[in-house]
Coordinates of C-alpha atoms in Angstrom, one line a residue:
M552 CA 73.6 -49.9 66.4
T553 CA 71.3 -49.5 69.3
M554 CA 71.3 -52.8 71.3
L555 CA 68.4 -54.3 73.2
P556 CA 68.9 -55.4 76.8
K557 CA 70.1 -58.9 77.1
N558 CA 67.0 -60.0 78.9
F559 CA 64.6 -58.4 76.5
Q560 CA 62.3 -60.8 74.7
L561 CA 59.1 -60.5 72.6
D562 CA 56.0 -61.9 74.2
P563 CA 55.3 -65.4 72.6
Q564 CA 51.6 -64.5 73.0
L565 CA 51.9 -61.5 70.7
R566 CA 48.5 -61.3 69.0
F567 CA 47.5 -60.4 65.4
S568 CA 45.9 -56.9 65.7
Q569 CA 45.2 -56.4 62.0
I570 CA 45.4 -58.6 58.9
E571 CA 45.2 -57.7 55.3
G572 CA 44.5 -60.3 52.6
E573 CA 43.4 -63.9 52.8
V574 CA 45.2 -65.7 55.5
P575 CA 43.1 -68.9 56.2
E576 CA 45.6 -70.2 58.8
V577 CA 45.2 -67.4 61.3
R578 CA 42.5 -65.2 62.8
L579 CA 42.5 -61.9 64.7
G580 CA 43.6 -62.4 68.3
E581 CA 45.6 -65.5 67.5
S582 CA 49.2 -65.5 68.7
L583 CA 52.0 -65.0 66.2
R584 CA 53.9 -67.8 67.8
S585 CA 51.2 -70.3 67.2
V586 CA 51.6 -70.2 63.4
C587 CA 55.4 -70.5 63.4
S588 CA 57.7 -73.5 63.8
T589 CA 60.3 -73.1 66.5
P590 CA 63.2 -72.2 64.1
V591 CA 60.9 -69.7 62.2
W592 CA 59.8 -68.1 65.5
E593 CA 63.4 -67.7 66.6
A594 CA 64.3 -66.1 63.2
L595 CA 61.3 -63.9 63.3
Q596 CA 61.9 -62.9 66.9
D597 CA 65.5 -61.9 66.1
G598 CA 64.2 -59.8 63.2
L599 CA 61.5 -58.1 65.3
M600 CA 64.0 -57.2 68.0
Q601 CA 66.5 -55.9 65.5
V602 CA 64.0 -53.5 63.9
L603 CA 62.7 -52.4 67.3
A604 CA 66.2 -51.5 68.3
T605 CA 67.5 -49.9 65.1
R606 CA 64.3 -48.7 63.4
I607 CA 65.9 -49.9 60.2
P608 CA 63.8 -52.1 57.9
L609 CA 64.7 -55.8 57.5
S610 CA 63.7 -58.5 55.1
F611 CA 64.5 -62.2 54.8
E612 CA 63.1 -65.4 53.4
T613 CA 61.8 -68.5 55.3
E614 CA 59.0 -71.0 55.7
L615 CA 55.9 -69.6 57.4
L616 CA 52.1 -70.2 57.7
G617 CA 52.3 -73.5 55.9
E618 CA 52.6 -71.7 52.5
G619 CA 56.1 -72.7 51.6
H620 CA 58.9 -70.2 50.9
Q621 CA 57.9 -66.7 52.1
K622 CA 59.5 -63.3 52.0
I623 CA 59.1 -61.4 55.2
E624 CA 59.6 -57.7 55.6
I625 CA 59.7 -56.0 59.0
T626 CA 59.4 -52.2 59.0
P627 CA 59.1 -49.6 61.8
E628 CA 55.7 -48.0 62.2
G629 CA 55.5 -45.1 64.6
I630 CA 56.6 -46.7 67.9
G631 CA 55.4 -50.1 66.7
I632 CA 56.4 -52.4 63.9
A633 CA 54.7 -53.9 60.9
V634 CA 55.3 -57.4 59.5
A635 CA 54.6 -57.9 55.8
I636 CA 54.3 -61.5 54.6
Q637 CA 54.1 -61.3 50.8
P638 CA 51.0 -59.1 50.3
K639 CA 49.5 -59.9 53.8
V640 CA 50.2 -57.4 56.6
V641 CA 50.3 -58.0 60.3
F642 CA 50.6 -55.0 62.7
S643 CA 52.3 -55.7 66.0
P644 CA 52.6 -52.6 68.2
G645 CA 53.4 -54.9 71.0
N646 CA 56.4 -54.1 73.3
A647 CA 57.9 -51.1 71.4
D648 CA 56.9 -48.4 73.9
E649 CA 58.1 -50.5 76.8
F650 CA 61.4 -51.0 75.1
F651 CA 61.6 -47.2 74.4
Q652 CA 61.1 -46.4 78.0
K653 CA 63.4 -49.1 79.5
S654 CA 66.3 -49.0 77.0
A655 CA 69.6 -47.9 78.4
E656 CA 70.3 -46.3 75.0
M657 CA 69.4 -42.7 74.3
L658 CA 66.3 -42.9 72.1
C659 CA 64.1 -40.1 70.9
L660 CA 61.4 -39.1 68.4
L661 CA 62.6 -36.2 66.3
E662 CA 60.5 -33.8 64.2
L663 CA 62.7 -33.3 61.2
G664 CA 61.1 -30.1 59.8
T665 CA 61.6 -28.1 62.9
A666 CA 64.5 -30.1 64.4
T667 CA 62.4 -30.6 67.6
L668 CA 63.0 -33.4 70.1
V669 CA 59.4 -34.5 70.4
R670 CA 60.0 -37.1 73.0
V671 CA 63.1 -38.6 74.7
N672 CA 63.4 -41.7 76.8
P673 CA 64.8 -41.6 80.4
A674 CA 68.3 -42.6 79.2
W675 CA 68.8 -39.0 78.1
H676 CA 68.2 -37.7 81.6
A677 CA 70.6 -40.3 83.1
A678 CA 73.3 -39.5 80.6
L679 CA 73.1 -35.7 80.4
G680 CA 71.7 -34.8 83.8
Y681 CA 68.4 -33.2 82.7
S682 CA 65.3 -33.5 84.8
S683 CA 62.5 -35.8 83.6
Q684 CA 60.8 -34.6 80.3
S685 CA 62.9 -31.3 80.3
L686 CA 64.2 -32.1 76.8
N687 CA 60.8 -32.8 75.3
D688 CA 59.9 -30.2 72.7
R689 CA 63.3 -28.6 72.8
K690 CA 64.9 -27.4 69.5
L691 CA 68.0 -29.4 68.6
F692 CA 69.8 -26.3 67.4
E693 CA 69.5 -24.7 70.8
L694 CA 71.5 -27.5 72.3
I695 CA 74.4 -27.8 69.8
P696 CA 77.3 -25.3 69.1
D697 CA 77.1 -23.2 65.9
E698 CA 80.1 -25.0 64.4
D699 CA 78.1 -28.3 64.3
N700 CA 75.0 -26.8 62.7
L701 CA 76.0 -27.6 59.1
E702 CA 76.7 -31.3 59.7
V703 CA 73.4 -31.7 61.6
T704 CA 71.4 -29.7 59.0
V705 CA 72.8 -32.0 56.2
A706 CA 71.9 -35.1 58.2
L707 CA 68.3 -33.9 58.9
G708 CA 67.9 -33.2 55.2
Q709 CA 68.9 -36.7 54.3
A710 CA 66.4 -38.2 56.8
A711 CA 63.7 -35.9 55.5
Q712 CA 64.4 -37.3 52.0
G713 CA 63.8 -40.8 53.3
S714 CA 67.4 -41.9 53.9
T715 CA 68.9 -43.2 57.1
A716 CA 71.3 -40.6 58.4
R717 CA 74.3 -40.8 60.7
F718 CA 76.3 -37.9 62.2
S719 CA 78.2 -36.7 65.2
C720 CA 77.9 -33.5 67.1
R721 CA 78.4 -31.9 70.5
F722 CA 75.3 -31.6 72.7
L723 CA 74.8 -29.4 75.7
A724 CA 74.4 -31.3 79.0
A725 CA 72.6 -29.9 82.0
S726 CA 76.0 -29.2 83.6
G727 CA 76.7 -26.7 80.9
E728 CA 79.4 -28.9 79.4
F729 CA 79.2 -30.3 75.8
H730 CA 79.1 -34.1 75.3
S731 CA 80.0 -35.7 72.0
L732 CA 77.1 -37.7 70.7
Q733 CA 76.9 -40.1 67.7
W734 CA 73.5 -40.2 66.1
S735 CA 71.5 -42.5 63.8
I736 CA 68.2 -41.3 62.4
A737 CA 65.6 -43.5 60.7
P738 CA 63.1 -41.3 58.7
G739 CA 59.4 -41.3 59.9
K740 CA 56.6 -42.5 57.7
D741 CA 53.4 -40.7 56.7
G742 CA 54.4 -37.5 58.5
L743 CA 55.3 -39.2 61.7
P744 CA 58.4 -38.1 63.6
A745 CA 61.7 -39.7 62.8
Y746 CA 63.1 -42.3 65.2
A747 CA 66.7 -41.4 66.4
A748 CA 69.2 -43.1 68.7
A749 CA 72.3 -41.3 70.2
R750 CA 75.4 -42.7 71.9
D751 CA 77.6 -40.7 74.2
I752 CA 81.1 -41.0 72.8
T753 CA 82.7 -38.2 74.9
Q754 CA 85.2 -40.4 76.6
S755 CA 86.3 -42.4 73.5
R756 CA 86.5 -39.1 71.5
A757 CA 88.7 -37.5 74.2
V758 CA 90.9 -40.6 74.2
E759 CA 91.2 -40.6 70.4
L760 CA 92.0 -36.9 70.3
E761 CA 94.6 -37.3 73.0
I762 CA 96.1 -40.3 71.2
R763 CA 96.2 -38.2 68.0
R764 CA 97.8 -35.3 69.9
Q765 CA 100.5 -37.5 71.4
T766 CA 101.2 -39.3 68.1
H767 CA 101.4 -36.0 66.3
R768 CA 103.2 -33.8 68.9
D769 CA 106.7 -34.0 70.4
A770 CA 106.4 -35.0 74.1
L771 CA 109.0 -32.5 75.3
T772 CA 108.3 -29.3 73.3
D773 CA 104.7 -30.0 72.2
L774 CA 105.8 -29.1 68.7
P775 CA 104.6 -31.2 65.7
N776 CA 106.7 -34.3 65.3
R777 CA 108.0 -35.9 62.1
K778 CA 104.6 -37.6 61.3
S779 CA 102.7 -34.4 61.7
I780 CA 105.3 -32.5 59.7
E781 CA 105.1 -35.0 56.8
E782 CA 101.3 -34.5 56.8
S783 CA 101.8 -30.7 56.7
I784 CA 104.2 -31.0 53.8
L785 CA 101.6 -33.1 51.9
K786 CA 98.9 -30.5 52.5
L787 CA 101.2 -27.7 51.2
L788 CA 102.0 -29.8 48.1
T789 CA 98.4 -30.7 47.3
S790 CA 96.5 -27.6 48.4
G791 CA 97.4 -25.6 45.3
S792 CA 97.1 -22.3 47.2
H793 CA 100.6 -22.0 48.6
G794 CA 102.8 -22.5 45.5
A795 CA 106.5 -23.1 46.3
F796 CA 107.7 -23.3 49.9
G797 CA 110.9 -24.0 51.8
V798 CA 111.8 -26.9 54.1
L799 CA 114.4 -25.9 56.8
V800 CA 116.1 -28.5 58.9
L801 CA 118.2 -27.3 61.9
A802 CA 120.6 -29.3 64.1
L803 CA 122.4 -27.8 67.1
D804 CA 126.2 -28.1 67.2
R805 CA 127.9 -30.1 70.0
F806 CA 124.6 -30.3 71.9
K807 CA 126.0 -33.4 73.6
W808 CA 128.1 -31.1 75.7
V809 CA 125.0 -29.5 77.2
N810 CA 123.6 -32.8 78.3
E811 CA 126.9 -33.9 79.8
A812 CA 127.3 -30.6 81.7
L813 CA 123.7 -30.1 82.9
G814 CA 122.2 -33.5 82.7
Q815 CA 119.3 -34.6 80.6
D816 CA 116.9 -32.2 82.5
G817 CA 119.2 -29.3 81.7
G818 CA 119.4 -30.4 78.1
D819 CA 115.6 -30.6 77.9
Q820 CA 115.3 -27.1 79.2
A821 CA 117.7 -25.9 76.6
L822 CA 115.7 -27.6 73.8
M823 CA 112.5 -25.9 75.0
I824 CA 114.2 -22.5 75.0
I825 CA 115.3 -23.2 71.4
A826 CA 111.8 -24.2 70.4
R827 CA 110.4 -20.9 71.8
R828 CA 113.0 -18.9 70.0
L829 CA 112.2 -20.6 66.7
G830 CA 108.5 -19.7 67.2
A831 CA 109.5 -16.0 67.9
A832 CA 111.8 -15.8 64.9
L833 CA 109.4 -17.2 62.3
R834 CA 106.1 -16.1 61.0
A835 CA 102.7 -17.2 62.2
E836 CA 102.0 -19.1 59.0
D837 CA 105.3 -21.1 59.3
V838 CA 105.1 -24.6 60.7
I839 CA 107.8 -25.5 63.3
G840 CA 108.4 -29.1 64.4
R841 CA 111.0 -31.2 66.2
L842 CA 112.3 -34.2 64.3
E843 CA 114.4 -35.9 67.0
G844 CA 117.1 -35.1 69.5
D845 CA 118.5 -31.6 68.8
M846 CA 117.0 -31.5 65.3
F847 CA 114.2 -29.1 64.4
V848 CA 112.3 -28.4 61.2
A849 CA 110.4 -25.4 59.7
L850 CA 108.1 -25.3 56.7
L851 CA 108.1 -21.8 55.1
P852 CA 105.1 -21.2 52.8
G853 CA 105.9 -18.7 50.0
V854 CA 109.7 -19.0 50.4
A855 CA 110.5 -20.0 46.8
S856 CA 114.1 -18.8 46.0
D857 CA 117.6 -19.4 47.3
P858 CA 118.0 -15.7 48.6
D859 CA 114.7 -15.8 50.4
A860 CA 115.5 -19.2 52.0
H861 CA 119.0 -18.0 53.1
S862 CA 117.5 -14.8 54.5
V863 CA 115.1 -16.8 56.7
A864 CA 117.8 -19.2 57.8
Q865 CA 120.1 -16.4 58.9
K866 CA 117.3 -14.9 61.0
V867 CA 116.8 -18.3 62.6
L868 CA 120.5 -18.7 63.3
E869 CA 120.7 -15.3 65.0
A870 CA 117.8 -16.2 67.3
V871 CA 119.2 -19.6 68.2
Q872 CA 122.8 -18.4 68.7
S873 CA 121.9 -15.6 71.1
P874 CA 123.3 -16.5 74.6
F875 CA 121.0 -17.5 77.4
A876 CA 121.5 -18.4 81.1
L877 CA 120.6 -21.8 82.4
R878 CA 121.3 -22.9 86.0
G879 CA 123.6 -20.0 86.5
I880 CA 125.6 -20.8 83.4
D881 CA 125.8 -18.6 80.3
I882 CA 125.2 -20.8 77.2
R883 CA 125.7 -20.0 73.6
L884 CA 124.6 -22.6 71.1
T885 CA 125.4 -22.7 67.4
A886 CA 123.5 -24.6 64.7
C887 CA 123.7 -25.7 61.1
I888 CA 120.8 -25.4 58.7
G889 CA 119.9 -27.4 55.5
L890 CA 117.3 -26.1 53.1
A891 CA 115.2 -27.6 50.3
L892 CA 112.7 -25.9 48.1
A893 CA 109.4 -27.5 47.0
P894 CA 108.5 -28.5 44.4
F895 CA 112.0 -27.9 42.8
H896 CA 113.8 -30.3 45.1
G897 CA 111.1 -32.8 45.6
T898 CA 107.4 -33.5 45.3
D899 CA 106.8 -35.7 48.3
P900 CA 107.4 -35.3 52.1
R901 CA 110.1 -37.9 52.5
T902 CA 112.2 -36.7 49.6
L903 CA 112.0 -33.0 50.8
L904 CA 112.9 -33.9 54.3
E905 CA 115.7 -36.2 53.2
R906 CA 117.2 -33.5 51.0
A907 CA 117.0 -30.8 53.6
D908 CA 118.6 -33.2 56.1
T909 CA 121.4 -34.0 53.6
A910 CA 122.0 -30.3 53.1
M911 CA 122.2 -29.8 56.9
Y912 CA 124.9 -32.5 57.2
Q913 CA 126.8 -30.8 54.4
A914 CA 126.5 -27.6 56.3
K915 CA 128.0 -29.3 59.4
K916 CA 130.9 -30.5 57.4
A917 CA 131.6 -26.9 56.3
S918 CA 131.6 -25.2 59.7
R919 CA 129.4 -24.4 62.7
G920 CA 126.7 -21.9 62.1
H921 CA 126.6 -22.7 58.4
V922 CA 123.6 -22.7 56.0
T923 CA 123.5 -25.0 52.9
L924 CA 120.8 -25.3 50.2
W925 CA 120.4 -28.8 48.7
R926 CA 121.6 -29.2 45.1
E927 CA 121.6 -32.1 42.7
G928 CA 124.3 -34.7 43.4
M929 CA 124.8 -33.5 46.9
S930 CA 123.8 -36.8 48.6
L931 CA 127.0 -38.8 49.4
T932 CA 125.0 -41.7 50.7
G933 CA 123.4 -42.6 47.4
I934 CA 126.2 -45.0 46.3
E935 CA 126.5 -46.3 49.8
R936 CA 122.7 -47.0 49.8
L937 CA 122.9 -48.9 46.5
A938 CA 125.8 -50.9 47.8
L939 CA 123.9 -51.7 51.0
E940 CA 120.7 -52.7 49.1
S941 CA 122.8 -55.0 46.9
R942 CA 124.4 -56.5 50.0
L943 CA 121.1 -56.9 51.8
S944 CA 119.7 -59.0 49.0
Q945 CA 122.5 -61.5 49.7
A946 CA 122.6 -61.1 53.5
V947 CA 120.6 -64.3 54.3
D948 CA 122.7 -66.4 51.9
R949 CA 125.9 -65.0 53.3
G950 CA 124.8 -65.8 56.8
E951 CA 124.8 -62.2 57.9
M952 CA 121.2 -62.2 59.1
L953 CA 120.4 -63.4 62.6
L954 CA 117.6 -63.1 65.1
H955 CA 117.7 -61.7 68.6
Y956 CA 114.9 -62.5 71.1
Q957 CA 113.5 -60.1 73.6
P958 CA 111.6 -61.6 76.7
Q959 CA 107.9 -61.0 77.2
V960 CA 106.7 -61.6 80.8
A961 CA 103.4 -61.7 82.6
A962 CA 102.4 -58.5 84.4
G963 CA 102.4 -58.9 88.1
S964 CA 104.3 -62.1 88.4
G965 CA 107.1 -61.5 85.9
H966 CA 106.7 -65.1 84.7
L967 CA 108.4 -65.6 81.3
L968 CA 105.8 -66.1 78.6
G969 CA 107.9 -66.0 75.4
F970 CA 110.0 -63.8 73.1
E971 CA 109.7 -61.4 70.3
A972 CA 112.0 -62.3 67.4
L973 CA 113.8 -59.3 66.0
A974 CA 115.9 -59.3 62.8
R975 CA 119.6 -58.2 63.0
W976 CA 122.1 -57.6 60.2
N977 CA 125.7 -58.2 61.0
H978 CA 127.5 -56.9 57.9
Q979 CA 130.9 -58.5 57.4
Q980 CA 132.7 -55.2 56.8
L981 CA 130.5 -52.6 58.6
G982 CA 129.4 -54.6 61.6
M983 CA 125.8 -54.4 63.0
I984 CA 123.6 -52.3 60.7
P985 CA 120.8 -50.7 62.8
P986 CA 117.3 -52.0 62.1
D987 CA 116.1 -48.5 61.5
T988 CA 118.4 -48.4 58.5
F989 CA 117.9 -51.8 56.8
I990 CA 114.2 -52.5 57.6
P991 CA 112.9 -49.4 55.7
M992 CA 115.4 -50.3 52.9
A993 CA 114.0 -53.8 52.8
E994 CA 110.4 -52.4 52.7
D995 CA 111.3 -50.0 49.8
T996 CA 112.9 -52.6 47.7
G997 CA 110.5 -55.5 48.4
L998 CA 113.3 -57.5 50.0
I999 CA 111.1 -57.5 53.2
V1000 CA 109.1 -60.4 51.7
P1001 CA 111.9 -63.0 51.5
L1002 CA 113.5 -61.6 54.6
G1003 CA 110.1 -62.0 56.5
E1004 CA 109.8 -65.6 55.4
W1005 CA 113.3 -66.3 56.6
V1006 CA 112.5 -64.7 60.0
M1007 CA 109.4 -66.9 60.4
K1008 CA 111.3 -70.0 59.4
E1009 CA 114.1 -69.4 61.9
A1010 CA 111.8 -68.2 64.7
F1011 CA 109.3 -71.1 64.4
G1012 CA 112.1 -73.6 64.4
Q1013 CA 113.9 -72.0 67.4
A1014 CA 110.6 -71.8 69.4
A1015 CA 109.8 -75.4 68.7
F1016 CA 113.2 -76.3 70.1
W1017 CA 112.8 -74.2 73.2
Q1018 CA 109.2 -75.5 73.7
Q1019 CA 110.7 -79.0 74.4
A1020 CA 112.3 -77.5 77.5
L1021 CA 109.6 -75.1 78.5
S1022 CA 106.1 -76.0 77.5
G1023 CA 103.9 -73.1 76.5
L1024 CA 106.7 -70.8 75.6
G1025 CA 105.5 -68.3 72.9
V1026 CA 107.2 -66.5 70.1
S1027 CA 106.1 -63.3 68.4
V1028 CA 107.1 -62.5 64.8
N1029 CA 106.6 -59.3 62.9
L1030 CA 104.6 -59.4 59.6
S1031 CA 105.1 -56.5 57.3
G1032 CA 102.6 -54.7 55.2
R1033 CA 104.3 -56.0 52.0
Q1034 CA 103.8 -59.6 53.3
L1035 CA 100.2 -59.0 54.0
S1036 CA 99.5 -58.1 50.4
Q1037 CA 101.2 -61.3 49.0
N1038 CA 98.8 -63.6 47.3
H1039 CA 99.9 -66.9 48.9
L1040 CA 100.9 -65.7 52.4
T1041 CA 98.8 -68.0 54.4
E1042 CA 99.9 -71.1 52.3
H1043 CA 103.6 -70.1 53.0
I1044 CA 102.9 -69.7 56.7
E1045 CA 101.2 -73.1 56.9
E1046 CA 104.2 -74.7 55.2
L1047 CA 106.6 -73.1 57.7
L1048 CA 104.5 -74.1 60.7
A1049 CA 104.3 -77.7 59.5
M1050 CA 108.0 -77.8 58.8
S1051 CA 109.0 -76.5 62.2
G1052 CA 106.7 -78.5 64.5
V1053 CA 106.1 -75.4 66.7
H1054 CA 103.0 -75.3 68.8
R1055 CA 101.0 -72.9 66.7
E1056 CA 98.7 -71.8 69.6
H1057 CA 101.8 -70.1 71.1
V1058 CA 102.8 -68.3 67.8
D1059 CA 101.9 -64.6 67.6
L1060 CA 102.1 -62.7 64.4
E1061 CA 102.4 -58.9 64.8
I1062 CA 101.2 -56.3 62.3
T1063 CA 102.1 -52.6 62.9
E1064 CA 99.1 -50.3 63.2
T1065 CA 100.4 -48.2 60.3
D1066 CA 100.7 -51.2 58.0
L1067 CA 97.2 -52.3 59.0
M1068 CA 95.7 -48.9 58.1
Q1069 CA 97.4 -48.8 54.7
Q1070 CA 95.9 -52.1 53.6
D1071 CA 92.6 -52.6 51.8
E1072 CA 90.2 -53.3 54.7
A1073 CA 88.2 -56.1 53.2
K1074 CA 91.4 -57.9 51.9
V1075 CA 93.3 -57.6 55.2
R1076 CA 90.3 -58.8 57.1
D1077 CA 90.1 -61.9 54.9
V1078 CA 93.8 -62.6 55.4
L1079 CA 93.7 -62.1 59.2
F1080 CA 90.7 -64.4 59.6
K1081 CA 92.5 -67.1 57.6
I1082 CA 95.5 -66.7 59.9
K1083 CA 93.3 -67.1 62.9
D1084 CA 91.7 -70.2 61.4
M1085 CA 95.2 -71.7 61.4
G1086 CA 95.3 -71.4 65.2
L1087 CA 97.7 -68.5 65.5
Q1088 CA 97.5 -65.4 67.6
L1089 CA 97.4 -61.9 66.1
S1090 CA 98.7 -58.6 67.6
V1091 CA 98.6 -55.0 66.5
D1092 CA 102.1 -53.5 67.1
D1093 CA 103.1 -49.9 67.8
F1094 CA 99.5 -49.2 68.8
G1095 CA 98.6 -45.5 69.1
M1096 CA 101.0 -44.4 66.4
G1097 CA 98.6 -44.8 63.5
Y1098 CA 95.4 -43.6 65.1
T1099 CA 93.4 -46.7 64.3
N1100 CA 89.7 -46.5 65.1
F1101 CA 88.7 -48.9 67.9
G1102 CA 85.6 -49.6 65.9
R1103 CA 87.6 -50.9 63.0
L1104 CA 89.8 -52.9 65.3
A1105 CA 86.8 -54.6 66.8
K1106 CA 85.9 -56.1 63.4
L1107 CA 89.3 -57.8 63.1
P1108 CA 90.3 -61.1 64.8
V1109 CA 93.0 -59.4 67.0
D1110 CA 94.1 -61.0 70.2
R1111 CA 96.4 -58.4 71.5
I1112 CA 97.4 -54.7 71.1
K1113 CA 101.0 -53.6 71.9
I1114 CA 101.0 -50.1 73.3
D1115 CA 103.8 -48.1 71.7
R1116 CA 106.8 -47.3 73.9
S1117 CA 106.3 -43.6 73.4
F1118 CA 103.2 -43.8 75.6
I1119 CA 105.0 -45.8 78.3
T1120 CA 108.2 -43.7 78.7
H1121 CA 106.6 -40.9 80.9
I1122 CA 103.6 -42.9 82.3
C1123 CA 104.8 -42.3 85.9
E1124 CA 105.4 -38.6 85.5
S1125 CA 102.7 -37.5 83.1
P1126 CA 99.0 -37.7 84.1
A1127 CA 98.0 -37.3 80.5
D1128 CA 100.1 -40.3 79.4
E1129 CA 98.7 -42.3 82.3
A1130 CA 95.1 -41.5 81.3
V1131 CA 95.7 -42.4 77.7
V1132 CA 97.3 -45.8 78.5
R1133 CA 94.6 -46.5 81.1
A1134 CA 91.9 -45.8 78.5
M1135 CA 93.6 -48.0 75.9
V1136 CA 93.7 -50.8 78.4
D1137 CA 90.1 -50.4 79.4
I1138 CA 88.8 -50.3 75.9
S1139 CA 91.0 -53.2 74.7
R1140 CA 89.8 -55.4 77.6
T1141 CA 86.2 -54.5 76.8
L1142 CA 86.9 -55.8 73.3
G1143 CA 88.3 -59.0 74.7
M1144 CA 91.9 -58.2 73.7
K1145 CA 95.0 -58.6 75.9
V1146 CA 97.4 -55.7 76.3
V1147 CA 101.2 -55.7 75.8
A1148 CA 103.2 -52.7 77.1
E1149 CA 106.5 -52.1 75.2
G1150 CA 109.5 -50.2 76.3
V1151 CA 109.2 -50.9 80.1
E1152 CA 112.4 -49.9 81.8
T1153 CA 111.7 -49.3 85.5
Q1154 CA 110.0 -51.2 88.3
E1155 CA 107.7 -48.2 88.9
Q1156 CA 106.4 -48.5 85.3
F1157 CA 106.0 -52.2 85.7
E1158 CA 103.9 -51.8 88.8
K1159 CA 101.7 -49.1 87.4
L1160 CA 101.0 -51.0 84.2
T1161 CA 100.2 -54.1 86.3
Q1162 CA 97.8 -52.1 88.4
M1163 CA 96.1 -50.7 85.2
G1164 CA 95.4 -54.2 84.0
C1165 CA 98.1 -54.8 81.3
D1166 CA 98.7 -58.5 80.6
I1167 CA 102.2 -58.7 79.2
I1168 CA 105.3 -56.6 79.7
Q1169 CA 108.3 -56.2 77.3
G1170 CA 111.3 -54.0 77.8
Y1171 CA 114.8 -53.6 79.1
L1172 CA 113.6 -54.1 82.7
F1173 CA 113.3 -57.8 81.9
G1174 CA 116.0 -58.0 79.2
K1175 CA 117.4 -56.6 76.0
P1176 CA 117.1 -58.6 72.8
L1177 CA 119.4 -61.6 73.1
P1178 CA 121.1 -63.9 70.5
A1179 CA 119.5 -67.3 70.5
A1180 CA 122.6 -68.8 72.1
D1181 CA 122.0 -66.7 75.2
V1182 CA 118.4 -67.7 75.7
P1183 CA 118.9 -71.1 77.4
R1184 CA 120.6 -69.4 80.3
L1185 CA 117.5 -67.2 80.7
L1186 CA 115.3 -70.2 80.5
T1187 CA 117.3 -72.0 83.2
A1188 CA 117.2 -68.9 85.4
R1189 CA 113.4 -68.7 85.1

């Protein structure tokens, strides 16, 4: 929406310039303000300003002109506005042209039939560098790239049919560079030009594209990461044009030796060599990605049989296992490959990747340099998984679940602000089960709901105890997507808060960005506003991993964003990472949100994030997650 300047006001002496119908209370030349009570004038003024800014018609009901309940309609007329009160019409051309000229927003009159910029206001010149009036009478299609023609043509057609149209396109600036503009067009009336407003979103679009690139690409090799590969698998499954295809998972043998011998930098160089070799060995239509560590993946469209898959795998092994020199040392790596064929071995991304991964581990058990195709019954972890799921359902009752607490400190001072509560599972026979194993399992089975309630109960009670020693100490608790969808979530939270006695203004509930995106927008907004009404804080966790639109985030009662650790790791070495984090901080602060940086491990990272304007720091630099029994020593030290 185009916004009026804060100091812009309609003239209270705005006069009636034309009247239709019998209106005994007013005469031509009389001020509009004189026939309105103060509340009515304020409502009418707001409406007039809104229509001047947006050029979108507005209607509402109120008391006016001493005639009781009245319906008022305000519509744009050329560069003026018209106020209709029932059948009586008042034209108020008033301040519209002054607003057009002085607005900081990019406003223009647009001839739809010829796509001509009839008139633009000075804001265009300021934003795009053109000299005064040089854009007037220019054809829109002369100033946008051919690839954007279709979207613009469709939008102009909608406006020509009388509908408000919104679209985005690139627009040529005087410098010769393209800026990204977001447009809103209100159709003209009686053959008059349409009224359009444009907003330069070049910076935010660049940030979003870079965030998307980083969340979909591996930082070391720039290959697609797991998230991107899963999306590519889904496209292959649903496109209908590729038929069957292969999923190949490759893991290097004894790669730990390379890291130990050459250091992490040497290991990284070796991985980049392997990535290039995979690209050279496979076809242009194949999709190559890096899953993690020394594990790579390839999607093979058209590879539909066991012989074809093995043929490709052997070619890949030959490319990988060819010796190469690194730092004066001849290195020969071997690898094992697991294969799965879609749709025969699975019809969703997770299943196909899991089965190719299972086949790869079977290949490793056979010998180095081995290739294995997944087959029914191959997974040896199925029974173990069932046993773990059964045990997980009893873990709380058996006393196997516990919470660890990771410190959160103020940027700059390092002052302790609170802790994030993190669930841990200490299995009686197997020891500590990694969260990456049992949290997804709890999500899949629905056990995350009772587990989440237990976490809140324990964390709230523990925080209330600590707050007696250190007033203002906060606690952050993760809230899962499954919990968000529960019907009586807010009632349960209220009960737990009341039971614990914790100071609720220092309780922060964290929702991952991915979980937030997967929820119904209207429903999740309602739940989050109810939580805010309870006096709690709200954070979006793992920010940047789900590519949330900042516009959507601005509509939610979010107090903090937590920038995912993947953006922090290389912030001191990578100008691109630094630029993305800086942009996240700037936009978040503009929206009135605090910023938490996760995964901070060095003093250099801490100082840079402080300089950028981050508010809260969390990471190994200030402490690993601690059992509750170890926290008092930390409180005493602070």
